[in-house]
Short mmCIF file of C-alpha atoms in Angstrom, two decimals:
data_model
loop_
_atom_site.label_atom_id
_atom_site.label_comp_id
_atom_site.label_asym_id
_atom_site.label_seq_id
_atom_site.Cartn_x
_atom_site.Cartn_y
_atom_site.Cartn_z
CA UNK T 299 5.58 -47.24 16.32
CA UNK T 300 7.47 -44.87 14.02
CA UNK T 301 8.91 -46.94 11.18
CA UNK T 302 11.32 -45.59 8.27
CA UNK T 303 10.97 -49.08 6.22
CA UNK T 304 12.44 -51.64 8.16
CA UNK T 305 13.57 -49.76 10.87
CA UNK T 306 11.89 -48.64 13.89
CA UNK T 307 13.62 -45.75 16.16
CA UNK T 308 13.22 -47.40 19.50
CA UNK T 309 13.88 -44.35 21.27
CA UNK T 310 11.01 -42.87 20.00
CA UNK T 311 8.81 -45.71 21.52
CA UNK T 312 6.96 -46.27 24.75
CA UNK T 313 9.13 -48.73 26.68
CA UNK T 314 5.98 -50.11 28.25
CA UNK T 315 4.50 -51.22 24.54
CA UNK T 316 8.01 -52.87 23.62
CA UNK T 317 8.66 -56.99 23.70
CA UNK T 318 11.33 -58.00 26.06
CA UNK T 319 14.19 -57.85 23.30
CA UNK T 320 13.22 -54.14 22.12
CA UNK T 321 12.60 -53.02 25.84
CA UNK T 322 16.34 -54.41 26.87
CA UNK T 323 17.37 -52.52 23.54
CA UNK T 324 16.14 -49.13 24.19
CA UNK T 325 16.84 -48.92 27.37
CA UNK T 326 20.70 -49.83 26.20
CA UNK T 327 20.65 -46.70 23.89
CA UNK T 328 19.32 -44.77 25.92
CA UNK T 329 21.78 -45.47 29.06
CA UNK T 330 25.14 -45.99 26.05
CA UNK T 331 24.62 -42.87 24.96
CA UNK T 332 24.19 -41.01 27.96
CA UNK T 333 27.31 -42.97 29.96
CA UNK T 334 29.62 -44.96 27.17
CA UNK T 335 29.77 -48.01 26.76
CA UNK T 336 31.91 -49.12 29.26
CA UNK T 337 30.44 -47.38 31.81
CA UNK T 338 27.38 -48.64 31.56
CA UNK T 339 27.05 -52.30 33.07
CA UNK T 340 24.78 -55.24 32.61
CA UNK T 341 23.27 -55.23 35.67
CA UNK T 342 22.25 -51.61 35.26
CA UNK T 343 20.05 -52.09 31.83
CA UNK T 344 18.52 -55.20 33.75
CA UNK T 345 17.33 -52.99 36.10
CA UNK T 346 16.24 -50.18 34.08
CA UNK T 347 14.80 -51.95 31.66
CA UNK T 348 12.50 -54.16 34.11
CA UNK T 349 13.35 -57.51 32.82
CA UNK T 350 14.98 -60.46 34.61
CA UNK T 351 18.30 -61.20 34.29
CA UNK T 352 17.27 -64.81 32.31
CA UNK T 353 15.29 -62.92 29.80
CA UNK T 354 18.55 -60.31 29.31
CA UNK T 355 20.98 -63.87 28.70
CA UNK T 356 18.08 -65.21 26.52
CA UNK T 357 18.02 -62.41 23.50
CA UNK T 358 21.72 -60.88 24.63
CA UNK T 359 24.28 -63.61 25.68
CA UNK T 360 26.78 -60.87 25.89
CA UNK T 361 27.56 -57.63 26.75
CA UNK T 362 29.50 -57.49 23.32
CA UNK T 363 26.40 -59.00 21.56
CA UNK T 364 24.19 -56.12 22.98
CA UNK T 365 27.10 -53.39 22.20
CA UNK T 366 26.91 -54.60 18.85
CA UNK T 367 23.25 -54.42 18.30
CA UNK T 368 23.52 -51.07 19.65
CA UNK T 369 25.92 -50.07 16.65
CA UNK T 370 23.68 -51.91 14.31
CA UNK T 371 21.04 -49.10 15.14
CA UNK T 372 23.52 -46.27 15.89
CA UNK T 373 24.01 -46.69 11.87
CA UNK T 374 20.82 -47.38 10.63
CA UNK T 375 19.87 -44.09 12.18
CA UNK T 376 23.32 -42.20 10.29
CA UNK T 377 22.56 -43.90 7.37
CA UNK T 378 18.95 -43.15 7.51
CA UNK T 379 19.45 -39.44 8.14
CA UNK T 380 22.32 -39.12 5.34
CA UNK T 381 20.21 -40.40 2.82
CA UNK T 382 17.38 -38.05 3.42
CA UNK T 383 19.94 -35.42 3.20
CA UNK T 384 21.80 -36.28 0.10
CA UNK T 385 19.49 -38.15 -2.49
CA UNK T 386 16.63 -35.16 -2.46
CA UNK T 387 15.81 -34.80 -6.60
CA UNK T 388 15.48 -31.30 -5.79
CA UNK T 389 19.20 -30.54 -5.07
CA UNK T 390 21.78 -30.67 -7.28
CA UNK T 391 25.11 -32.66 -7.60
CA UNK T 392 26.52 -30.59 -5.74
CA UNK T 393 23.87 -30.08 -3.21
CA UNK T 394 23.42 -33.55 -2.37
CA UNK T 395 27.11 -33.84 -1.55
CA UNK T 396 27.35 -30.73 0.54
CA UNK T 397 24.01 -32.28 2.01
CA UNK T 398 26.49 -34.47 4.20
CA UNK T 399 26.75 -31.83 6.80
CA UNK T 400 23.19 -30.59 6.79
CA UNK T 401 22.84 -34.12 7.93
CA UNK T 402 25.34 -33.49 10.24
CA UNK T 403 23.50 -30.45 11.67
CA UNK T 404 19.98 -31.98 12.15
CA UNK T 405 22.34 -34.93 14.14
CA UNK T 406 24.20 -32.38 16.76
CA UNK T 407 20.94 -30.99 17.13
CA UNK T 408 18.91 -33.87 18.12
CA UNK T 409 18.39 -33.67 22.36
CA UNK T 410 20.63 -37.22 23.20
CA UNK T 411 23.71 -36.12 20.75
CA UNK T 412 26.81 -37.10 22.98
CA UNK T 413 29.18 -37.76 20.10
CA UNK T 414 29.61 -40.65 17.96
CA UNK T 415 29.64 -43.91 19.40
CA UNK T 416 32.02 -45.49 16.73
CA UNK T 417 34.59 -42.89 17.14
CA UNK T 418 34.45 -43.31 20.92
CA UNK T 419 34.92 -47.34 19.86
CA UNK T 420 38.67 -46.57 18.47
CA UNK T 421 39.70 -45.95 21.97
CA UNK T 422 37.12 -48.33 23.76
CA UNK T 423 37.28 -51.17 22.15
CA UNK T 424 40.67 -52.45 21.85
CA UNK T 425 41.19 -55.80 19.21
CA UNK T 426 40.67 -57.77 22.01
CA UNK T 427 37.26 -56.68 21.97
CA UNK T 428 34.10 -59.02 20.59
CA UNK T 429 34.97 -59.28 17.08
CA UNK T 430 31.74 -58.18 15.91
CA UNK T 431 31.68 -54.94 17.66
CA UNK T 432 35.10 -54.35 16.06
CA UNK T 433 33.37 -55.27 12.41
CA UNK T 434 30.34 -53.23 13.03
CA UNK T 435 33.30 -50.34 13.67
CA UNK T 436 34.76 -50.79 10.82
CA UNK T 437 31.89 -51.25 8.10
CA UNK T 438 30.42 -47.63 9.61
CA UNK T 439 33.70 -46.00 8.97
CA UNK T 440 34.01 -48.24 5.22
CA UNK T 441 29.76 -47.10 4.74
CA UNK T 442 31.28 -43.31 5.36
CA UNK T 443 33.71 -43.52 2.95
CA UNK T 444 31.62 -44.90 0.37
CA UNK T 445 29.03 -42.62 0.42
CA UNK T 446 31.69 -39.70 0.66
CA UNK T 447 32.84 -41.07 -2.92
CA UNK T 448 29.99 -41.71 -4.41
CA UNK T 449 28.61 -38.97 -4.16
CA UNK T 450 32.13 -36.94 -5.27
CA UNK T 451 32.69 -38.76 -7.96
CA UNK T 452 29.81 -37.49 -9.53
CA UNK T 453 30.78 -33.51 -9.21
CA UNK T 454 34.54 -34.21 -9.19
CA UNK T 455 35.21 -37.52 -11.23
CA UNK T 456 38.83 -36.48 -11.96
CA UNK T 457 40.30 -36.12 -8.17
CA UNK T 458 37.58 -37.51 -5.94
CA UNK T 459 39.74 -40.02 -4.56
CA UNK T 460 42.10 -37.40 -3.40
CA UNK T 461 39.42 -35.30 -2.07
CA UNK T 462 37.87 -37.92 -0.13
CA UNK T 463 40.32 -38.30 2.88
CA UNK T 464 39.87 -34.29 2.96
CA UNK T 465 36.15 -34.53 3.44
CA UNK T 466 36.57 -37.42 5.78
CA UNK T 467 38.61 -35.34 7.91
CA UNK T 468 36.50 -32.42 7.98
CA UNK T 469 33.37 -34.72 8.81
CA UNK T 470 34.98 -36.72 11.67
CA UNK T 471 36.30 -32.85 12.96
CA UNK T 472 32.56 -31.68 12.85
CA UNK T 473 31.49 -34.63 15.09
CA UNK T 474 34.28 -33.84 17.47
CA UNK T 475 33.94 -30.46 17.66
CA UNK T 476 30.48 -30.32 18.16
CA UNK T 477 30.50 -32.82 21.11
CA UNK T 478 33.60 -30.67 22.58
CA UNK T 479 31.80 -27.33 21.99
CA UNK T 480 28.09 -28.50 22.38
CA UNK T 481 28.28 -25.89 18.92
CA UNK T 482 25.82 -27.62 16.14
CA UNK T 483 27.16 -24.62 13.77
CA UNK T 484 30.79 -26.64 13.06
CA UNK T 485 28.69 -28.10 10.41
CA UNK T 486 27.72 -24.86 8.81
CA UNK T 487 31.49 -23.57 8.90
CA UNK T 488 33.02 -27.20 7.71
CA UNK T 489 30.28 -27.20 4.85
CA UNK T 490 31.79 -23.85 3.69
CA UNK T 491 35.15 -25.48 3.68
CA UNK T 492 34.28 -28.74 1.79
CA UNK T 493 32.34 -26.44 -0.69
CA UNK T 494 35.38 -24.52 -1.10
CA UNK T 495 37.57 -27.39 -1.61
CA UNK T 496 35.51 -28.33 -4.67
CA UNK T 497 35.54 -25.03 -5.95
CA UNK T 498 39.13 -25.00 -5.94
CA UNK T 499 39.65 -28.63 -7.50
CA UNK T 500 37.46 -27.26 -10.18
CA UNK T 501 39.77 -24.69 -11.14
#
């Protein structure tokens, strides 16, 4: 298996070498991504994944509960990725913040990109939904936003917090845009943009 600490990238691994749980997991990433969430019904990742419907109730008593893993991982994979492209010691301040949308790059360039699953939530899950799906939502967007200070603060510690929704806006564009267009370079252009928005607060 391919670990990064904790975490193990289950589409990376060989369905056939996966316990039940993983196996049902996978083959839910694999078949959300592709189709949405909604689109994409029970009896379908029973099937594909090769398990019996007992065994799917067993580990996932819900659809919700499995949509919700699904996020779990969705993140730990954007989180993953962001930190490798924004804590390097060889960049500077100002590298490591602009290393947001290298991140995003190396994401709309990966083969199963189809957008971003939380973004897609805002219209799919509606607050009737399974609460925790709507609080895995919202901690992705609140882990975003964050990071996005953090790592402003530390270049622009005067007007971050006045930048931030700027940079916010230019990230969820980039994810947008590059889904629409199927055009990974959004990033390059919106990475000009942010790094001329903190050229200009400098001023």
């Amino acid at each position: 298996m391919q670990h990064f600490g904790e975490f193990v990238d289950l589409r990376l691994e060989d369905p056939k070498k996966l316990d039940v749980r993983s196996r049902i997991l996978r083959t839910a990433i694999v078949l959300f991504n592709s189709n949405g969430v909604h689109t994409t019904g029970i009896d379908r990742i029973i099937a594909e994944s090769g398990v019996a419907k007992m065994s799917f109730y067993k580990y996932f008593p819900s659809k919700g509960k499995l949509v919700a893993e699904y996020l779990r991982f969705k993140h730990q994979c954007w989180d993953r990725g962001m930190t490798f492209h924004t804590t390097s010691p060889e960049k500077d301040d100002t590298e490591k913040f602009l290393g947001i949308f290298d991140f995003l790059k190396a994401w709309f360039l990966e083969p199963d990109y189809k957008g971003c699953p939380f973004i897609r939530g805002l219209s799919e899950f509606d607050p009737g939904y399974e609460p925790e799906v709507l609080a895995c939502t919202a901690q992705h967007f609140d882990s975003i936003q964050i990071t996005v200070q953090t790592l402003l603060k530390v270049i622009r510690p005067d007007d971050y917090k006045k930048l931030t929704p700027k940079i916010m806006s230019l990230i969820a564009g980039s994810i947008v845009l590059a889904q629409a267009t199927k055009n990974p370079g959004i990033a390059d252009v919106n990475k000009q943009v942010a790094q001329s928005l903190i050229a200009l607060h400098s001023s």
